[in-house]
JSON list of C-alpha atoms in Angstrom, two decimals:
[
{"chain": "A", "resi": 1, "resn": "UNK", "atom": "CA", "xyz": [38.32, -23.20, -108.98]},
{"chain": "A", "resi": 2, "resn": "UNK", "atom": "CA", "xyz": [39.60, -25.62, -106.55]},
{"chain": "A", "resi": 3, "resn": "UNK", "atom": "CA", "xyz": [36.06, -26.53, -105.43]},
{"chain": "A", "resi": 4, "resn": "UNK", "atom": "CA", "xyz": [35.01, -27.43, -109.41]},
{"chain": "A", "resi": 5, "resn": "UNK", "atom": "CA", "xyz": [38.51, -29.19, -109.70]},
{"chain": "A", "resi": 6, "resn": "UNK", "atom": "CA", "xyz": [37.59, -31.56, -106.58]},
{"chain": "A", "resi": 7, "resn": "UNK", "atom": "CA", "xyz": [34.08, -32.42, -107.66]},
{"chain": "A", "resi": 8, "resn": "UNK", "atom": "CA", "xyz": [35.00, -33.24, -111.19]},
{"chain": "A", "resi": 9, "resn": "UNK", "atom": "CA", "xyz": [37.68, -35.70, -109.30]},
{"chain": "A", "resi": 10, "resn": "UNK", "atom": "CA", "xyz": [34.81, -37.21, -107.07]},
{"chain": "A", "resi": 11, "resn": "UNK", "atom": "CA", "xyz": [32.44, -37.96, -110.01]},
{"chain": "A", "resi": 12, "resn": "UNK", "atom": "CA", "xyz": [35.13, -39.59, -111.95]},
{"chain": "A", "resi": 13, "resn": "UNK", "atom": "CA", "xyz": [36.08, -41.78, -108.96]},
{"chain": "A", "resi": 14, "resn": "UNK", "atom": "CA", "xyz": [32.44, -42.58, -108.46]},
{"chain": "A", "resi": 15, "resn": "UNK", "atom": "CA", "xyz": [32.16, -43.26, -112.18]},
{"chain": "A", "resi": 16, "resn": "UNK", "atom": "CA", "xyz": [35.19, -45.99, -112.22]},
{"chain": "A", "resi": 17, "resn": "UNK", "atom": "CA", "xyz": [33.12, -47.91, -109.38]},
{"chain": "A", "resi": 18, "resn": "UNK", "atom": "CA", "xyz": [30.37, -50.56, -110.61]},
{"chain": "A", "resi": 19, "resn": "UNK", "atom": "CA", "xyz": [26.89, -49.22, -110.35]},
{"chain": "A", "resi": 20, "resn": "UNK", "atom": "CA", "xyz": [25.49, -52.44, -108.96]},
{"chain": "A", "resi": 21, "resn": "UNK", "atom": "CA", "xyz": [27.08, -54.90, -106.38]},
{"chain": "A", "resi": 22, "resn": "UNK", "atom": "CA", "xyz": [27.85, -58.08, -107.71]},
{"chain": "A", "resi": 23, "resn": "UNK", "atom": "CA", "xyz": [25.81, -61.22, -106.02]},
{"chain": "A", "resi": 24, "resn": "UNK", "atom": "CA", "xyz": [28.85, -63.00, -105.11]},
{"chain": "A", "resi": 25, "resn": "UNK", "atom": "CA", "xyz": [30.70, -59.78, -103.82]},
{"chain": "A", "resi": 26, "resn": "UNK", "atom": "CA", "xyz": [32.32, -60.07, -100.37]},
{"chain": "A", "resi": 27, "resn": "UNK", "atom": "CA", "xyz": [33.38, -56.81, -98.20]},
{"chain": "A", "resi": 28, "resn": "UNK", "atom": "CA", "xyz": [36.95, -56.96, -96.70]},
{"chain": "A", "resi": 29, "resn": "UNK", "atom": "CA", "xyz": [36.15, -56.96, -92.82]},
{"chain": "A", "resi": 30, "resn": "UNK", "atom": "CA", "xyz": [39.72, -54.83, -92.49]},
{"chain": "A", "resi": 31, "resn": "UNK", "atom": "CA", "xyz": [37.78, -52.13, -94.38]},
{"chain": "A", "resi": 32, "resn": "UNK", "atom": "CA", "xyz": [35.05, -51.72, -91.86]},
{"chain": "A", "resi": 33, "resn": "UNK", "atom": "CA", "xyz": [35.18, -48.57, -89.21]},
{"chain": "A", "resi": 34, "resn": "UNK", "atom": "CA", "xyz": [36.34, -49.75, -85.77]},
{"chain": "A", "resi": 35, "resn": "UNK", "atom": "CA", "xyz": [33.85, -49.54, -83.32]},
{"chain": "A", "resi": 36, "resn": "UNK", "atom": "CA", "xyz": [33.86, -50.29, -79.68]},
{"chain": "A", "resi": 37, "resn": "UNK", "atom": "CA", "xyz": [32.46, -53.02, -78.27]},
{"chain": "A", "resi": 38, "resn": "UNK", "atom": "CA", "xyz": [28.76, -52.86, -77.18]},
{"chain": "A", "resi": 39, "resn": "UNK", "atom": "CA", "xyz": [28.07, -54.37, -73.71]},
{"chain": "A", "resi": 40, "resn": "UNK", "atom": "CA", "xyz": [24.17, -54.89, -72.88]},
{"chain": "A", "resi": 41, "resn": "UNK", "atom": "CA", "xyz": [23.16, -53.92, -69.33]},
{"chain": "A", "resi": 42, "resn": "UNK", "atom": "CA", "xyz": [22.65, -56.82, -67.11]},
{"chain": "A", "resi": 43, "resn": "UNK", "atom": "CA", "xyz": [18.84, -57.88, -66.63]},
{"chain": "A", "resi": 44, "resn": "UNK", "atom": "CA", "xyz": [17.80, -57.13, -63.12]},
{"chain": "A", "resi": 45, "resn": "UNK", "atom": "CA", "xyz": [16.46, -60.15, -61.19]},
{"chain": "A", "resi": 46, "resn": "UNK", "atom": "CA", "xyz": [12.75, -59.87, -61.08]},
{"chain": "A", "resi": 47, "resn": "UNK", "atom": "CA", "xyz": [11.35, -59.33, -57.59]},
{"chain": "A", "resi": 48, "resn": "UNK", "atom": "CA", "xyz": [9.72, -62.62, -55.98]},
{"chain": "A", "resi": 49, "resn": "UNK", "atom": "CA", "xyz": [6.07, -62.79, -56.21]},
{"chain": "A", "resi": 50, "resn": "UNK", "atom": "CA", "xyz": [4.39, -62.44, -53.28]},
{"chain": "A", "resi": 51, "resn": "UNK", "atom": "CA", "xyz": [1.95, -65.88, -53.00]},
{"chain": "A", "resi": 52, "resn": "UNK", "atom": "CA", "xyz": [-1.76, -65.06, -52.52]},
{"chain": "A", "resi": 53, "resn": "UNK", "atom": "CA", "xyz": [-2.72, -67.41, -49.59]},
{"chain": "A", "resi": 54, "resn": "UNK", "atom": "CA", "xyz": [-6.37, -68.56, -49.22]},
{"chain": "A", "resi": 55, "resn": "UNK", "atom": "CA", "xyz": [-8.18, -67.08, -46.30]},
{"chain": "A", "resi": 56, "resn": "UNK", "atom": "CA", "xyz": [-6.98, -69.02, -42.88]},
{"chain": "A", "resi": 57, "resn": "UNK", "atom": "CA", "xyz": [-4.38, -70.36, -44.77]},
{"chain": "A", "resi": 58, "resn": "UNK", "atom": "CA", "xyz": [-0.61, -69.72, -43.45]},
{"chain": "A", "resi": 59, "resn": "UNK", "atom": "CA", "xyz": [2.72, -70.16, -45.20]},
{"chain": "A", "resi": 60, "resn": "UNK", "atom": "CA", "xyz": [5.21, -72.88, -44.44]},
{"chain": "A", "resi": 61, "resn": "UNK", "atom": "CA", "xyz": [8.77, -72.63, -43.50]},
{"chain": "A", "resi": 62, "resn": "UNK", "atom": "CA", "xyz": [11.54, -75.05, -44.14]},
{"chain": "A", "resi": 63, "resn": "UNK", "atom": "CA", "xyz": [14.39, -75.07, -41.74]},
{"chain": "A", "resi": 64, "resn": "UNK", "atom": "CA", "xyz": [17.67, -76.04, -42.19]},
{"chain": "A", "resi": 65, "resn": "UNK", "atom": "CA", "xyz": [19.89, -76.93, -39.38]},
{"chain": "A", "resi": 66, "resn": "UNK", "atom": "CA", "xyz": [23.51, -77.42, -39.86]},
{"chain": "A", "resi": 67, "resn": "UNK", "atom": "CA", "xyz": [26.89, -77.57, -38.32]},
{"chain": "A", "resi": 68, "resn": "UNK", "atom": "CA", "xyz": [29.99, -78.40, -40.12]},
{"chain": "A", "resi": 69, "resn": "UNK", "atom": "CA", "xyz": [31.87, -78.89, -36.70]},
{"chain": "A", "resi": 70, "resn": "UNK", "atom": "CA", "xyz": [31.90, -81.79, -34.52]},
{"chain": "A", "resi": 71, "resn": "UNK", "atom": "CA", "xyz": [29.63, -83.30, -34.32]},
{"chain": "A", "resi": 72, "resn": "UNK", "atom": "CA", "xyz": [28.56, -82.81, -37.90]},
{"chain": "A", "resi": 73, "resn": "UNK", "atom": "CA", "xyz": [24.79, -82.07, -38.09]},
{"chain": "A", "resi": 74, "resn": "UNK", "atom": "CA", "xyz": [22.23, -81.77, -41.28]},
{"chain": "A", "resi": 75, "resn": "UNK", "atom": "CA", "xyz": [18.75, -81.52, -40.08]},
{"chain": "A", "resi": 76, "resn": "UNK", "atom": "CA", "xyz": [16.02, -80.23, -42.00]},
{"chain": "A", "resi": 77, "resn": "UNK", "atom": "CA", "xyz": [12.32, -79.40, -40.74]},
{"chain": "A", "resi": 78, "resn": "UNK", "atom": "CA", "xyz": [9.72, -78.87, -43.19]},
{"chain": "A", "resi": 79, "resn": "UNK", "atom": "CA", "xyz": [5.96, -77.31, -42.78]},
{"chain": "A", "resi": 80, "resn": "UNK", "atom": "CA", "xyz": [7.03, -74.96, -39.77]},
{"chain": "A", "resi": 81, "resn": "UNK", "atom": "CA", "xyz": [4.75, -72.11, -39.17]},
{"chain": "A", "resi": 82, "resn": "UNK", "atom": "CA", "xyz": [6.07, -68.44, -39.14]},
{"chain": "A", "resi": 83, "resn": "UNK", "atom": "CA", "xyz": [5.43, -68.22, -35.40]},
{"chain": "A", "resi": 84, "resn": "UNK", "atom": "CA", "xyz": [7.83, -71.28, -34.61]},
{"chain": "A", "resi": 85, "resn": "UNK", "atom": "CA", "xyz": [10.16, -70.26, -31.98]},
{"chain": "A", "resi": 86, "resn": "UNK", "atom": "CA", "xyz": [14.14, -70.68, -32.14]},
{"chain": "A", "resi": 87, "resn": "UNK", "atom": "CA", "xyz": [13.34, -72.44, -28.66]},
{"chain": "A", "resi": 88, "resn": "UNK", "atom": "CA", "xyz": [11.35, -74.89, -30.63]},
{"chain": "A", "resi": 89, "resn": "UNK", "atom": "CA", "xyz": [14.01, -75.52, -33.06]},
{"chain": "A", "resi": 90, "resn": "UNK", "atom": "CA", "xyz": [16.20, -76.18, -30.45]},
{"chain": "A", "resi": 91, "resn": "UNK", "atom": "CA", "xyz": [13.80, -78.97, -28.96]},
{"chain": "A", "resi": 92, "resn": "UNK", "atom": "CA", "xyz": [13.17, -80.44, -32.19]},
{"chain": "A", "resi": 93, "resn": "UNK", "atom": "CA", "xyz": [16.72, -80.94, -32.65]},
{"chain": "A", "resi": 94, "resn": "UNK", "atom": "CA", "xyz": [17.29, -81.99, -29.23]},
{"chain": "A", "resi": 95, "resn": "UNK", "atom": "CA", "xyz": [15.03, -84.81, -29.77]},
{"chain": "A", "resi": 96, "resn": "UNK", "atom": "CA", "xyz": [16.65, -85.97, -33.15]},
{"chain": "A", "resi": 97, "resn": "UNK", "atom": "CA", "xyz": [20.11, -85.83, -32.35]},
{"chain": "A", "resi": 98, "resn": "UNK", "atom": "CA", "xyz": [19.81, -86.74, -28.55]},
{"chain": "A", "resi": 99, "resn": "UNK", "atom": "CA", "xyz": [21.56, -83.11, -27.54]},
{"chain": "A", "resi": 100, "resn": "UNK", "atom": "CA", "xyz": [20.86, -81.45, -24.54]},
{"chain": "A", "resi": 101, "resn": "UNK", "atom": "CA", "xyz": [18.83, -78.31, -25.32]},
{"chain": "A", "resi": 102, "resn": "UNK", "atom": "CA", "xyz": [20.50, -75.87, -22.88]},
{"chain": "A", "resi": 103, "resn": "UNK", "atom": "CA", "xyz": [23.90, -76.99, -24.88]},
{"chain": "A", "resi": 104, "resn": "UNK", "atom": "CA", "xyz": [22.78, -75.85, -28.16]},
{"chain": "A", "resi": 105, "resn": "UNK", "atom": "CA", "xyz": [23.25, -72.21, -29.78]},
{"chain": "A", "resi": 106, "resn": "UNK", "atom": "CA", "xyz": [21.67, -71.34, -33.25]},
{"chain": "A", "resi": 107, "resn": "UNK", "atom": "CA", "xyz": [22.92, -68.48, -35.17]},
{"chain": "A", "resi": 108, "resn": "UNK", "atom": "CA", "xyz": [21.98, -67.12, -37.88]},
{"chain": "A", "resi": 109, "resn": "UNK", "atom": "CA", "xyz": [24.21, -64.62, -40.46]},
{"chain": "A", "resi": 110, "resn": "UNK", "atom": "CA", "xyz": [27.12, -65.83, -37.84]},
{"chain": "A", "resi": 111, "resn": "UNK", "atom": "CA", "xyz": [25.28, -64.21, -35.00]},
{"chain": "A", "resi": 112, "resn": "UNK", "atom": "CA", "xyz": [23.78, -65.85, -32.44]},
{"chain": "A", "resi": 113, "resn": "UNK", "atom": "CA", "xyz": [19.33, -65.82, -32.30]},
{"chain": "A", "resi": 114, "resn": "UNK", "atom": "CA", "xyz": [17.98, -66.07, -28.84]},
{"chain": "A", "resi": 115, "resn": "UNK", "atom": "CA", "xyz": [15.15, -68.73, -27.84]},
{"chain": "A", "resi": 116, "resn": "UNK", "atom": "CA", "xyz": [12.21, -66.20, -27.67]},
{"chain": "A", "resi": 117, "resn": "UNK", "atom": "CA", "xyz": [12.45, -64.85, -31.12]},
{"chain": "A", "resi": 118, "resn": "UNK", "atom": "CA", "xyz": [10.39, -66.43, -34.00]},
{"chain": "A", "resi": 119, "resn": "UNK", "atom": "CA", "xyz": [11.06, -67.90, -37.47]},
{"chain": "A", "resi": 120, "resn": "UNK", "atom": "CA", "xyz": [9.16, -64.44, -39.21]},
{"chain": "A", "resi": 121, "resn": "UNK", "atom": "CA", "xyz": [11.28, -62.08, -36.81]},
{"chain": "A", "resi": 122, "resn": "UNK", "atom": "CA", "xyz": [14.01, -63.51, -38.34]},
{"chain": "A", "resi": 123, "resn": "UNK", "atom": "CA", "xyz": [13.43, -63.99, -42.03]},
{"chain": "A", "resi": 124, "resn": "UNK", "atom": "CA", "xyz": [10.76, -61.38, -42.70]},
{"chain": "A", "resi": 125, "resn": "UNK", "atom": "CA", "xyz": [7.42, -61.91, -44.11]},
{"chain": "A", "resi": 126, "resn": "UNK", "atom": "CA", "xyz": [8.25, -63.43, -47.68]},
{"chain": "A", "resi": 127, "resn": "UNK", "atom": "CA", "xyz": [11.00, -66.02, -47.25]},
{"chain": "A", "resi": 128, "resn": "UNK", "atom": "CA", "xyz": [9.76, -69.82, -46.90]},
{"chain": "A", "resi": 129, "resn": "UNK", "atom": "CA", "xyz": [13.38, -71.01, -46.70]},
{"chain": "A", "resi": 130, "resn": "UNK", "atom": "CA", "xyz": [16.01, -70.34, -43.86]},
{"chain": "A", "resi": 131, "resn": "UNK", "atom": "CA", "xyz": [19.23, -71.82, -43.06]},
{"chain": "A", "resi": 132, "resn": "UNK", "atom": "CA", "xyz": [20.66, -71.70, -39.21]},
{"chain": "A", "resi": 133, "resn": "UNK", "atom": "CA", "xyz": [24.10, -72.57, -38.22]},
{"chain": "A", "resi": 134, "resn": "UNK", "atom": "CA", "xyz": [24.36, -74.92, -35.13]},
{"chain": "A", "resi": 135, "resn": "UNK", "atom": "CA", "xyz": [26.95, -74.72, -32.26]},
{"chain": "A", "resi": 136, "resn": "UNK", "atom": "CA", "xyz": [27.04, -77.58, -29.66]},
{"chain": "A", "resi": 137, "resn": "UNK", "atom": "CA", "xyz": [28.46, -76.30, -26.32]},
{"chain": "A", "resi": 138, "resn": "UNK", "atom": "CA", "xyz": [31.00, -78.57, -24.94]},
{"chain": "A", "resi": 139, "resn": "UNK", "atom": "CA", "xyz": [32.08, -80.80, -27.85]},
{"chain": "A", "resi": 140, "resn": "UNK", "atom": "CA", "xyz": [30.45, -84.33, -29.21]},
{"chain": "A", "resi": 141, "resn": "UNK", "atom": "CA", "xyz": [30.82, -87.20, -26.70]},
{"chain": "A", "resi": 142, "resn": "UNK", "atom": "CA", "xyz": [30.32, -84.83, -23.67]},
{"chain": "A", "resi": 143, "resn": "UNK", "atom": "CA", "xyz": [27.18, -83.44, -24.38]},
{"chain": "A", "resi": 144, "resn": "UNK", "atom": "CA", "xyz": [25.66, -86.77, -26.21]},
{"chain": "A", "resi": 145, "resn": "UNK", "atom": "CA", "xyz": [22.50, -88.07, -24.05]},
{"chain": "A", "resi": 146, "resn": "UNK", "atom": "CA", "xyz": [23.00, -91.76, -22.37]},
{"chain": "A", "resi": 147, "resn": "UNK", "atom": "CA", "xyz": [20.66, -94.21, -21.56]},
{"chain": "A", "resi": 148, "resn": "UNK", "atom": "CA", "xyz": [19.99, -94.05, -17.54]},
{"chain": "A", "resi": 149, "resn": "UNK", "atom": "CA", "xyz": [21.95, -97.03, -15.82]},
{"chain": "A", "resi": 150, "resn": "UNK", "atom": "CA", "xyz": [19.66, -99.61, -14.33]},
{"chain": "A", "resi": 151, "resn": "UNK", "atom": "CA", "xyz": [19.15, -98.87, -10.41]},
{"chain": "A", "resi": 152, "resn": "UNK", "atom": "CA", "xyz": [21.07, -101.03, -8.19]},
{"chain": "A", "resi": 153, "resn": "UNK", "atom": "CA", "xyz": [24.22, -100.79, -10.63]},
{"chain": "A", "resi": 154, "resn": "UNK", "atom": "CA", "xyz": [27.12, -98.81, -9.49]},
{"chain": "A", "resi": 155, "resn": "UNK", "atom": "CA", "xyz": [28.11, -95.85, -11.65]},
{"chain": "A", "resi": 156, "resn": "UNK", "atom": "CA", "xyz": [31.77, -95.71, -12.60]},
{"chain": "A", "resi": 157, "resn": "UNK", "atom": "CA", "xyz": [33.62, -93.17, -10.88]},
{"chain": "A", "resi": 158, "resn": "UNK", "atom": "CA", "xyz": [34.71, -90.47, -13.37]},
{"chain": "A", "resi": 159, "resn": "UNK", "atom": "CA", "xyz": [37.80, -90.74, -14.77]},
{"chain": "A", "resi": 160, "resn": "UNK", "atom": "CA", "xyz": [39.85, -88.19, -16.71]},
{"chain": "A", "resi": 161, "resn": "UNK", "atom": "CA", "xyz": [42.31, -85.11, -16.31]},
{"chain": "A", "resi": 162, "resn": "UNK", "atom": "CA", "xyz": [41.76, -82.53, -13.50]},
{"chain": "A", "resi": 163, "resn": "UNK", "atom": "CA", "xyz": [43.34, -78.92, -13.12]},
{"chain": "A", "resi": 164, "resn": "UNK", "atom": "CA", "xyz": [46.06, -78.08, -15.58]},
{"chain": "A", "resi": 165, "resn": "UNK", "atom": "CA", "xyz": [45.94, -81.09, -17.17]},
{"chain": "A", "resi": 166, "resn": "UNK", "atom": "CA", "xyz": [42.65, -80.28, -18.64]},
{"chain": "A", "resi": 167, "resn": "UNK", "atom": "CA", "xyz": [43.79, -78.11, -20.95]},
{"chain": "A", "resi": 168, "resn": "UNK", "atom": "CA", "xyz": [45.82, -80.54, -23.40]},
{"chain": "A", "resi": 169, "resn": "UNK", "atom": "CA", "xyz": [42.24, -81.99, -23.76]},
{"chain": "A", "resi": 170, "resn": "UNK", "atom": "CA", "xyz": [39.83, -80.59, -26.88]},
{"chain": "A", "resi": 171, "resn": "UNK", "atom": "CA", "xyz": [36.98, -80.23, -24.48]},
{"chain": "A", "resi": 172, "resn": "UNK", "atom": "CA", "xyz": [37.83, -77.48, -22.62]},
{"chain": "A", "resi": 173, "resn": "UNK", "atom": "CA", "xyz": [39.07, -75.61, -25.83]},
{"chain": "A", "resi": 174, "resn": "UNK", "atom": "CA", "xyz": [35.71, -76.41, -26.95]},
{"chain": "A", "resi": 175, "resn": "UNK", "atom": "CA", "xyz": [34.00, -74.70, -24.16]},
{"chain": "A", "resi": 176, "resn": "UNK", "atom": "CA", "xyz": [35.86, -71.81, -24.27]},
{"chain": "A", "resi": 177, "resn": "UNK", "atom": "CA", "xyz": [35.21, -71.10, -28.02]},
{"chain": "A", "resi": 178, "resn": "UNK", "atom": "CA", "xyz": [31.86, -71.61, -27.37]},
{"chain": "A", "resi": 179, "resn": "UNK", "atom": "CA", "xyz": [31.62, -69.45, -24.37]},
{"chain": "A", "resi": 180, "resn": "UNK", "atom": "CA", "xyz": [33.35, -66.66, -26.38]},
{"chain": "A", "resi": 181, "resn": "UNK", "atom": "CA", "xyz": [31.23, -66.91, -29.24]},
{"chain": "A", "resi": 182, "resn": "UNK", "atom": "CA", "xyz": [27.99, -66.73, -27.18]},
{"chain": "A", "resi": 183, "resn": "UNK", "atom": "CA", "xyz": [29.49, -63.40, -25.06]},
{"chain": "A", "resi": 184, "resn": "UNK", "atom": "CA", "xyz": [30.61, -61.50, -27.99]},
{"chain": "A", "resi": 185, "resn": "UNK", "atom": "CA", "xyz": [27.47, -62.73, -30.09]},
{"chain": "A", "resi": 186, "resn": "UNK", "atom": "CA", "xyz": [29.40, -62.94, -33.26]},
{"chain": "A", "resi": 187, "resn": "UNK", "atom": "CA", "xyz": [31.58, -66.23, -34.54]},
{"chain": "A", "resi": 188, "resn": "UNK", "atom": "CA", "xyz": [34.01, -64.51, -36.16]},
{"chain": "A", "resi": 189, "resn": "UNK", "atom": "CA", "xyz": [35.21, -62.04, -33.41]},
{"chain": "A", "resi": 190, "resn": "UNK", "atom": "CA", "xyz": [34.83, -65.33, -30.95]},
{"chain": "A", "resi": 191, "resn": "UNK", "atom": "CA", "xyz": [36.98, -67.06, -33.17]},
{"chain": "A", "resi": 192, "resn": "UNK", "atom": "CA", "xyz": [39.53, -64.70, -33.42]},
{"chain": "A", "resi": 193, "resn": "UNK", "atom": "CA", "xyz": [39.56, -64.06, -29.50]},
{"chain": "A", "resi": 194, "resn": "UNK", "atom": "CA", "xyz": [39.58, -67.81, -28.82]},
{"chain": "A", "resi": 195, "resn": "UNK", "atom": "CA", "xyz": [42.97, -68.13, -31.41]},
{"chain": "A", "resi": 196, "resn": "UNK", "atom": "CA", "xyz": [44.63, -65.41, -29.30]},
{"chain": "A", "resi": 197, "resn": "UNK", "atom": "CA", "xyz": [44.12, -67.28, -26.08]},
{"chain": "A", "resi": 198, "resn": "UNK", "atom": "CA", "xyz": [44.95, -70.38, -27.28]},
{"chain": "A", "resi": 199, "resn": "UNK", "atom": "CA", "xyz": [48.20, -68.94, -29.05]},
{"chain": "A", "resi": 200, "resn": "UNK", "atom": "CA", "xyz": [49.31, -67.60, -25.67]},
{"chain": "A", "resi": 201, "resn": "UNK", "atom": "CA", "xyz": [48.92, -70.60, -23.59]},
{"chain": "A", "resi": 202, "resn": "UNK", "atom": "CA", "xyz": [50.55, -72.81, -26.23]},
{"chain": "A", "resi": 203, "resn": "UNK", "atom": "CA", "xyz": [53.41, -70.05, -26.05]},
{"chain": "A", "resi": 204, "resn": "UNK", "atom": "CA", "xyz": [53.59, -69.97, -22.29]},
{"chain": "A", "resi": 205, "resn": "UNK", "atom": "CA", "xyz": [53.62, -73.93, -21.73]},
{"chain": "A", "resi": 206, "resn": "UNK", "atom": "CA", "xyz": [56.69, -74.31, -24.27]}
]
């Protein structure tokens, strides 16, 4: 009996509503059922398509050599062979900036790269661009190549601090920092050890 009463009540409710929705009908958004927000998954980055090279053709690599420290450097070398060695990069940079090759250190992902390695050993077989960090050992002014004085001209006697006085100059600390980074083969760890040395000296000299 209860089911019959419910059915009659439901039919009466339906009959009280219009059979058709009017053209100007607007549903109240408050009556919408609550739903969780739908978040679409992120699109995956399509893999880079490998370029097909003609027989005998070799890919060219663009190399950026940068240093934010003193001296600031920003050199771009284009159309390099994948077999270009790190030593070749140093020699090219030395010619452009006048810095001796032995004073240059090249880092990739904050780690020193050996002179014997070639570009394809560092970046793989697919990449065509790479950025290296440059570290100049011994500071800026001290490593710049200078013109050889004419024969017969007397070379001036070197003047400058010696002994403990050299610790007050930036050149000594720059050399020490470069040595630690090269020795530890990690720029971040080398800088941390350098800061410990410098703070210890400054504390003992007060």
